[in-house]
Amino acid sequence: MKENILLIEDEEALRISLSDRLRGEGYVVDTAVDGEEGLEKATGLPFDLLILDVALPYRSGFDLCREIRQAGLATPVLFSYRQTRDDR
């Protein structure tokens, strides 16, 4: 049985690159573009892993994780953060 991953990333190029790479490794990948869509999918469908961008529109990845935990889900979470030149 293939593992299901939910990738929540607002940056399109990164979302496409990561999801393509994960699919190439045999994972089933669903995506969301912001915290609201991510929360809806994460709490409505079963996933084996959630990959959350820290800086999402509408909700930070940390806030989203907190809400997912408050909903009673214990799905493992991996946070991603892409540092830009402006972040340095």
Short mmCIF file of N, CA and C in Angstrom, two decimals:
data_model
loop_
_atom_site.label_atom_id
_atom_site.label_comp_id
_atom_site.label_asym_id
_atom_site.label_seq_id
_atom_site.Cartn_x
_atom_site.Cartn_y
_atom_site.Cartn_z
N MET A 1 0.84 -1.18 0.00
CA MET A 1 0.00 0.00 0.00
C MET A 1 0.89 1.25 0.00
N LYS A 2 0.59 2.19 -0.85
CA LYS A 2 1.39 3.40 -0.96
C LYS A 2 1.01 4.40 0.12
N GLU A 3 2.03 5.08 0.65
CA GLU A 3 1.79 6.10 1.66
C GLU A 3 1.22 7.35 1.01
N ASN A 4 0.28 7.99 1.71
CA ASN A 4 -0.35 9.22 1.23
C ASN A 4 0.24 10.41 1.96
N ILE A 5 0.67 11.40 1.18
CA ILE A 5 1.28 12.60 1.73
C ILE A 5 0.47 13.81 1.30
N LEU A 6 0.24 14.71 2.25
CA LEU A 6 -0.37 16.00 1.93
C LEU A 6 0.72 17.05 2.02
N LEU A 7 0.97 17.71 0.89
CA LEU A 7 1.96 18.77 0.79
C LEU A 7 1.24 20.10 0.75
N ILE A 8 1.45 20.94 1.76
CA ILE A 8 0.79 22.24 1.84
C ILE A 8 1.86 23.31 1.62
N GLU A 9 1.87 23.87 0.43
CA GLU A 9 2.91 24.80 0.00
C GLU A 9 2.30 25.82 -0.94
N ASP A 10 2.50 27.11 -0.65
CA ASP A 10 1.90 28.15 -1.49
C ASP A 10 2.74 28.51 -2.70
N GLU A 11 4.01 28.24 -2.68
CA GLU A 11 4.88 28.57 -3.81
C GLU A 11 4.77 27.49 -4.88
N GLU A 12 4.20 27.86 -6.02
CA GLU A 12 3.86 26.87 -7.04
C GLU A 12 5.05 26.05 -7.53
N ALA A 13 6.16 26.69 -7.83
CA ALA A 13 7.31 25.96 -8.36
C ALA A 13 7.82 24.91 -7.36
N LEU A 14 7.88 25.29 -6.10
CA LEU A 14 8.33 24.35 -5.07
C LEU A 14 7.31 23.24 -4.86
N ARG A 15 6.03 23.59 -4.88
CA ARG A 15 4.96 22.59 -4.71
C ARG A 15 5.03 21.55 -5.84
N ILE A 16 5.20 22.02 -7.06
CA ILE A 16 5.27 21.10 -8.20
C ILE A 16 6.53 20.23 -8.13
N SER A 17 7.66 20.86 -7.82
CA SER A 17 8.92 20.12 -7.75
C SER A 17 8.89 19.04 -6.67
N LEU A 18 8.46 19.41 -5.47
CA LEU A 18 8.40 18.43 -4.38
C LEU A 18 7.39 17.32 -4.65
N SER A 19 6.22 17.68 -5.15
CA SER A 19 5.21 16.64 -5.39
C SER A 19 5.65 15.70 -6.51
N ASP A 20 6.28 16.23 -7.55
CA ASP A 20 6.79 15.36 -8.63
C ASP A 20 7.86 14.40 -8.10
N ARG A 21 8.75 14.92 -7.27
CA ARG A 21 9.82 14.09 -6.72
C ARG A 21 9.25 12.99 -5.81
N LEU A 22 8.31 13.35 -4.96
CA LEU A 22 7.69 12.36 -4.07
C LEU A 22 6.92 11.31 -4.85
N ARG A 23 6.20 11.73 -5.88
CA ARG A 23 5.48 10.76 -6.72
C ARG A 23 6.46 9.82 -7.41
N GLY A 24 7.59 10.37 -7.84
CA GLY A 24 8.62 9.55 -8.47
C GLY A 24 9.19 8.50 -7.54
N GLU A 25 9.11 8.76 -6.24
CA GLU A 25 9.57 7.80 -5.23
C GLU A 25 8.46 6.83 -4.82
N GLY A 26 7.29 6.96 -5.43
CA GLY A 26 6.22 6.01 -5.19
C GLY A 26 5.14 6.45 -4.21
N TYR A 27 5.18 7.69 -3.75
CA TYR A 27 4.17 8.18 -2.82
C TYR A 27 2.96 8.73 -3.58
N VAL A 28 1.81 8.66 -2.93
CA VAL A 28 0.61 9.32 -3.44
C VAL A 28 0.58 10.69 -2.79
N VAL A 29 0.54 11.75 -3.60
CA VAL A 29 0.66 13.10 -3.08
C VAL A 29 -0.56 13.93 -3.44
N ASP A 30 -1.13 14.57 -2.43
CA ASP A 30 -2.18 15.57 -2.62
C ASP A 30 -1.57 16.89 -2.19
N THR A 31 -2.06 17.99 -2.75
CA THR A 31 -1.48 19.28 -2.43
C THR A 31 -2.57 20.27 -2.03
N ALA A 32 -2.13 21.29 -1.30
CA ALA A 32 -2.97 22.42 -0.94
C ALA A 32 -2.11 23.67 -1.04
N VAL A 33 -2.75 24.81 -1.36
CA VAL A 33 -1.99 26.03 -1.62
C VAL A 33 -1.99 27.03 -0.46
N ASP A 34 -2.81 26.78 0.56
CA ASP A 34 -2.84 27.70 1.69
C ASP A 34 -3.33 26.96 2.93
N GLY A 35 -3.30 27.65 4.06
CA GLY A 35 -3.67 27.04 5.33
C GLY A 35 -5.12 26.59 5.40
N GLU A 36 -6.01 27.33 4.79
CA GLU A 36 -7.43 26.95 4.84
C GLU A 36 -7.69 25.66 4.07
N GLU A 37 -7.18 25.59 2.84
CA GLU A 37 -7.35 24.37 2.04
C GLU A 37 -6.62 23.20 2.72
N GLY A 38 -5.45 23.49 3.28
CA GLY A 38 -4.69 22.45 3.96
C GLY A 38 -5.43 21.87 5.15
N LEU A 39 -6.04 22.74 5.96
CA LEU A 39 -6.79 22.27 7.13
C LEU A 39 -7.98 21.41 6.69
N GLU A 40 -8.67 21.86 5.67
CA GLU A 40 -9.83 21.10 5.17
C GLU A 40 -9.42 19.70 4.72
N LYS A 41 -8.33 19.61 3.95
CA LYS A 41 -7.89 18.31 3.46
C LYS A 41 -7.31 17.46 4.58
N ALA A 42 -6.49 18.07 5.43
CA ALA A 42 -5.83 17.30 6.50
C ALA A 42 -6.82 16.70 7.48
N THR A 43 -7.92 17.39 7.74
CA THR A 43 -8.90 16.89 8.70
C THR A 43 -10.00 16.07 8.02
N GLY A 44 -10.05 16.10 6.69
CA GLY A 44 -11.12 15.39 5.99
C GLY A 44 -10.70 14.11 5.31
N LEU A 45 -9.40 13.93 5.13
CA LEU A 45 -8.90 12.75 4.43
C LEU A 45 -7.76 12.12 5.23
N PRO A 46 -7.55 10.81 5.10
CA PRO A 46 -6.45 10.18 5.84
C PRO A 46 -5.12 10.36 5.11
N PHE A 47 -4.10 10.80 5.84
CA PHE A 47 -2.75 10.94 5.29
C PHE A 47 -1.76 10.29 6.24
N ASP A 48 -0.65 9.81 5.67
CA ASP A 48 0.42 9.21 6.45
C ASP A 48 1.45 10.24 6.88
N LEU A 49 1.51 11.38 6.17
CA LEU A 49 2.46 12.43 6.47
C LEU A 49 1.92 13.75 5.96
N LEU A 50 2.14 14.81 6.72
CA LEU A 50 1.81 16.17 6.29
C LEU A 50 3.11 16.95 6.17
N ILE A 51 3.30 17.62 5.05
CA ILE A 51 4.45 18.50 4.87
C ILE A 51 3.89 19.91 4.81
N LEU A 52 4.24 20.72 5.80
CA LEU A 52 3.67 22.06 5.93
C LEU A 52 4.74 23.13 5.72
N ASP A 53 4.45 24.07 4.85
CA ASP A 53 5.28 25.26 4.73
C ASP A 53 5.06 26.10 5.99
N VAL A 54 6.11 26.64 6.54
CA VAL A 54 5.98 27.47 7.74
C VAL A 54 5.23 28.77 7.43
N ALA A 55 5.48 29.36 6.28
CA ALA A 55 4.92 30.68 5.93
C ALA A 55 3.81 30.53 4.88
N LEU A 56 2.64 30.14 5.33
CA LEU A 56 1.49 29.96 4.44
C LEU A 56 0.55 31.16 4.50
N PRO A 57 -0.19 31.41 3.42
CA PRO A 57 -1.24 32.42 3.50
C PRO A 57 -2.38 31.96 4.43
N TYR A 58 -2.99 32.87 5.11
CA TYR A 58 -4.16 32.67 5.98
C TYR A 58 -3.84 32.03 7.33
N ARG A 59 -2.89 31.10 7.38
CA ARG A 59 -2.47 30.45 8.63
C ARG A 59 -1.00 30.07 8.47
N SER A 60 -0.22 30.26 9.50
CA SER A 60 1.15 29.76 9.42
C SER A 60 1.12 28.23 9.52
N GLY A 61 2.19 27.61 9.09
CA GLY A 61 2.28 26.16 9.23
C GLY A 61 2.19 25.72 10.68
N PHE A 62 2.74 26.54 11.59
CA PHE A 62 2.66 26.21 13.02
C PHE A 62 1.22 26.29 13.53
N ASP A 63 0.49 27.33 13.12
CA ASP A 63 -0.92 27.44 13.52
C ASP A 63 -1.73 26.30 12.93
N LEU A 64 -1.45 25.96 11.70
CA LEU A 64 -2.15 24.87 11.04
C LEU A 64 -1.90 23.55 11.79
N CYS A 65 -0.67 23.31 12.16
CA CYS A 65 -0.35 22.09 12.91
C CYS A 65 -1.10 22.06 14.24
N ARG A 66 -1.14 23.19 14.92
CA ARG A 66 -1.85 23.28 16.20
C ARG A 66 -3.34 22.92 16.01
N GLU A 67 -3.95 23.46 14.94
CA GLU A 67 -5.37 23.17 14.69
C GLU A 67 -5.60 21.71 14.32
N ILE A 68 -4.67 21.13 13.58
CA ILE A 68 -4.77 19.71 13.22
C ILE A 68 -4.69 18.85 14.48
N ARG A 69 -3.79 19.20 15.39
CA ARG A 69 -3.66 18.46 16.65
C ARG A 69 -4.91 18.63 17.52
N GLN A 70 -5.47 19.84 17.54
CA GLN A 70 -6.68 20.09 18.32
C GLN A 70 -7.87 19.31 17.75
N ALA A 71 -7.82 18.98 16.46
CA ALA A 71 -8.87 18.17 15.84
C ALA A 71 -8.70 16.69 16.17
N GLY A 72 -7.64 16.35 16.90
CA GLY A 72 -7.44 14.98 17.34
C GLY A 72 -6.59 14.13 16.42
N LEU A 73 -5.95 14.72 15.43
CA LEU A 73 -5.12 13.95 14.50
C LEU A 73 -3.69 13.90 14.98
N ALA A 74 -3.08 12.73 14.87
CA ALA A 74 -1.69 12.55 15.29
C ALA A 74 -0.78 12.25 14.10
N THR A 75 -1.20 12.63 12.91
CA THR A 75 -0.41 12.40 11.69
C THR A 75 0.95 13.08 11.83
N PRO A 76 2.04 12.38 11.48
CA PRO A 76 3.35 13.01 11.53
C PRO A 76 3.41 14.26 10.64
N VAL A 77 4.16 15.27 11.09
CA VAL A 77 4.27 16.54 10.37
C VAL A 77 5.74 16.85 10.14
N LEU A 78 6.03 17.26 8.92
CA LEU A 78 7.36 17.75 8.55
C LEU A 78 7.19 19.19 8.11
N PHE A 79 7.94 20.10 8.71
CA PHE A 79 7.85 21.51 8.33
C PHE A 79 8.90 21.83 7.28
N SER A 80 8.52 22.68 6.33
CA SER A 80 9.48 23.16 5.34
C SER A 80 9.56 24.68 5.42
N TYR A 81 10.73 25.17 5.14
CA TYR A 81 10.94 26.61 5.16
C TYR A 81 12.00 26.93 4.12
N ARG A 82 11.66 27.80 3.22
CA ARG A 82 12.61 28.21 2.19
C ARG A 82 13.09 29.60 2.51
N GLN A 83 14.35 29.70 2.82
CA GLN A 83 14.91 31.00 3.14
C GLN A 83 15.20 31.77 1.85
N THR A 84 14.72 32.99 1.80
CA THR A 84 15.00 33.84 0.65
C THR A 84 16.09 34.83 1.02
N ARG A 85 16.57 35.51 0.05
CA ARG A 85 17.61 36.50 0.29
C ARG A 85 17.15 37.57 1.29
N ASP A 86 15.87 37.91 1.23
CA ASP A 86 15.32 38.92 2.14
C ASP A 86 15.26 38.45 3.58
N ASP A 87 15.27 37.12 3.79
CA ASP A 87 15.19 36.54 5.13
C ASP A 87 16.51 36.61 5.87
N ARG A 88 17.61 36.85 5.17
CA ARG A 88 18.94 36.81 5.80
C ARG A 88 19.22 38.03 6.60
#
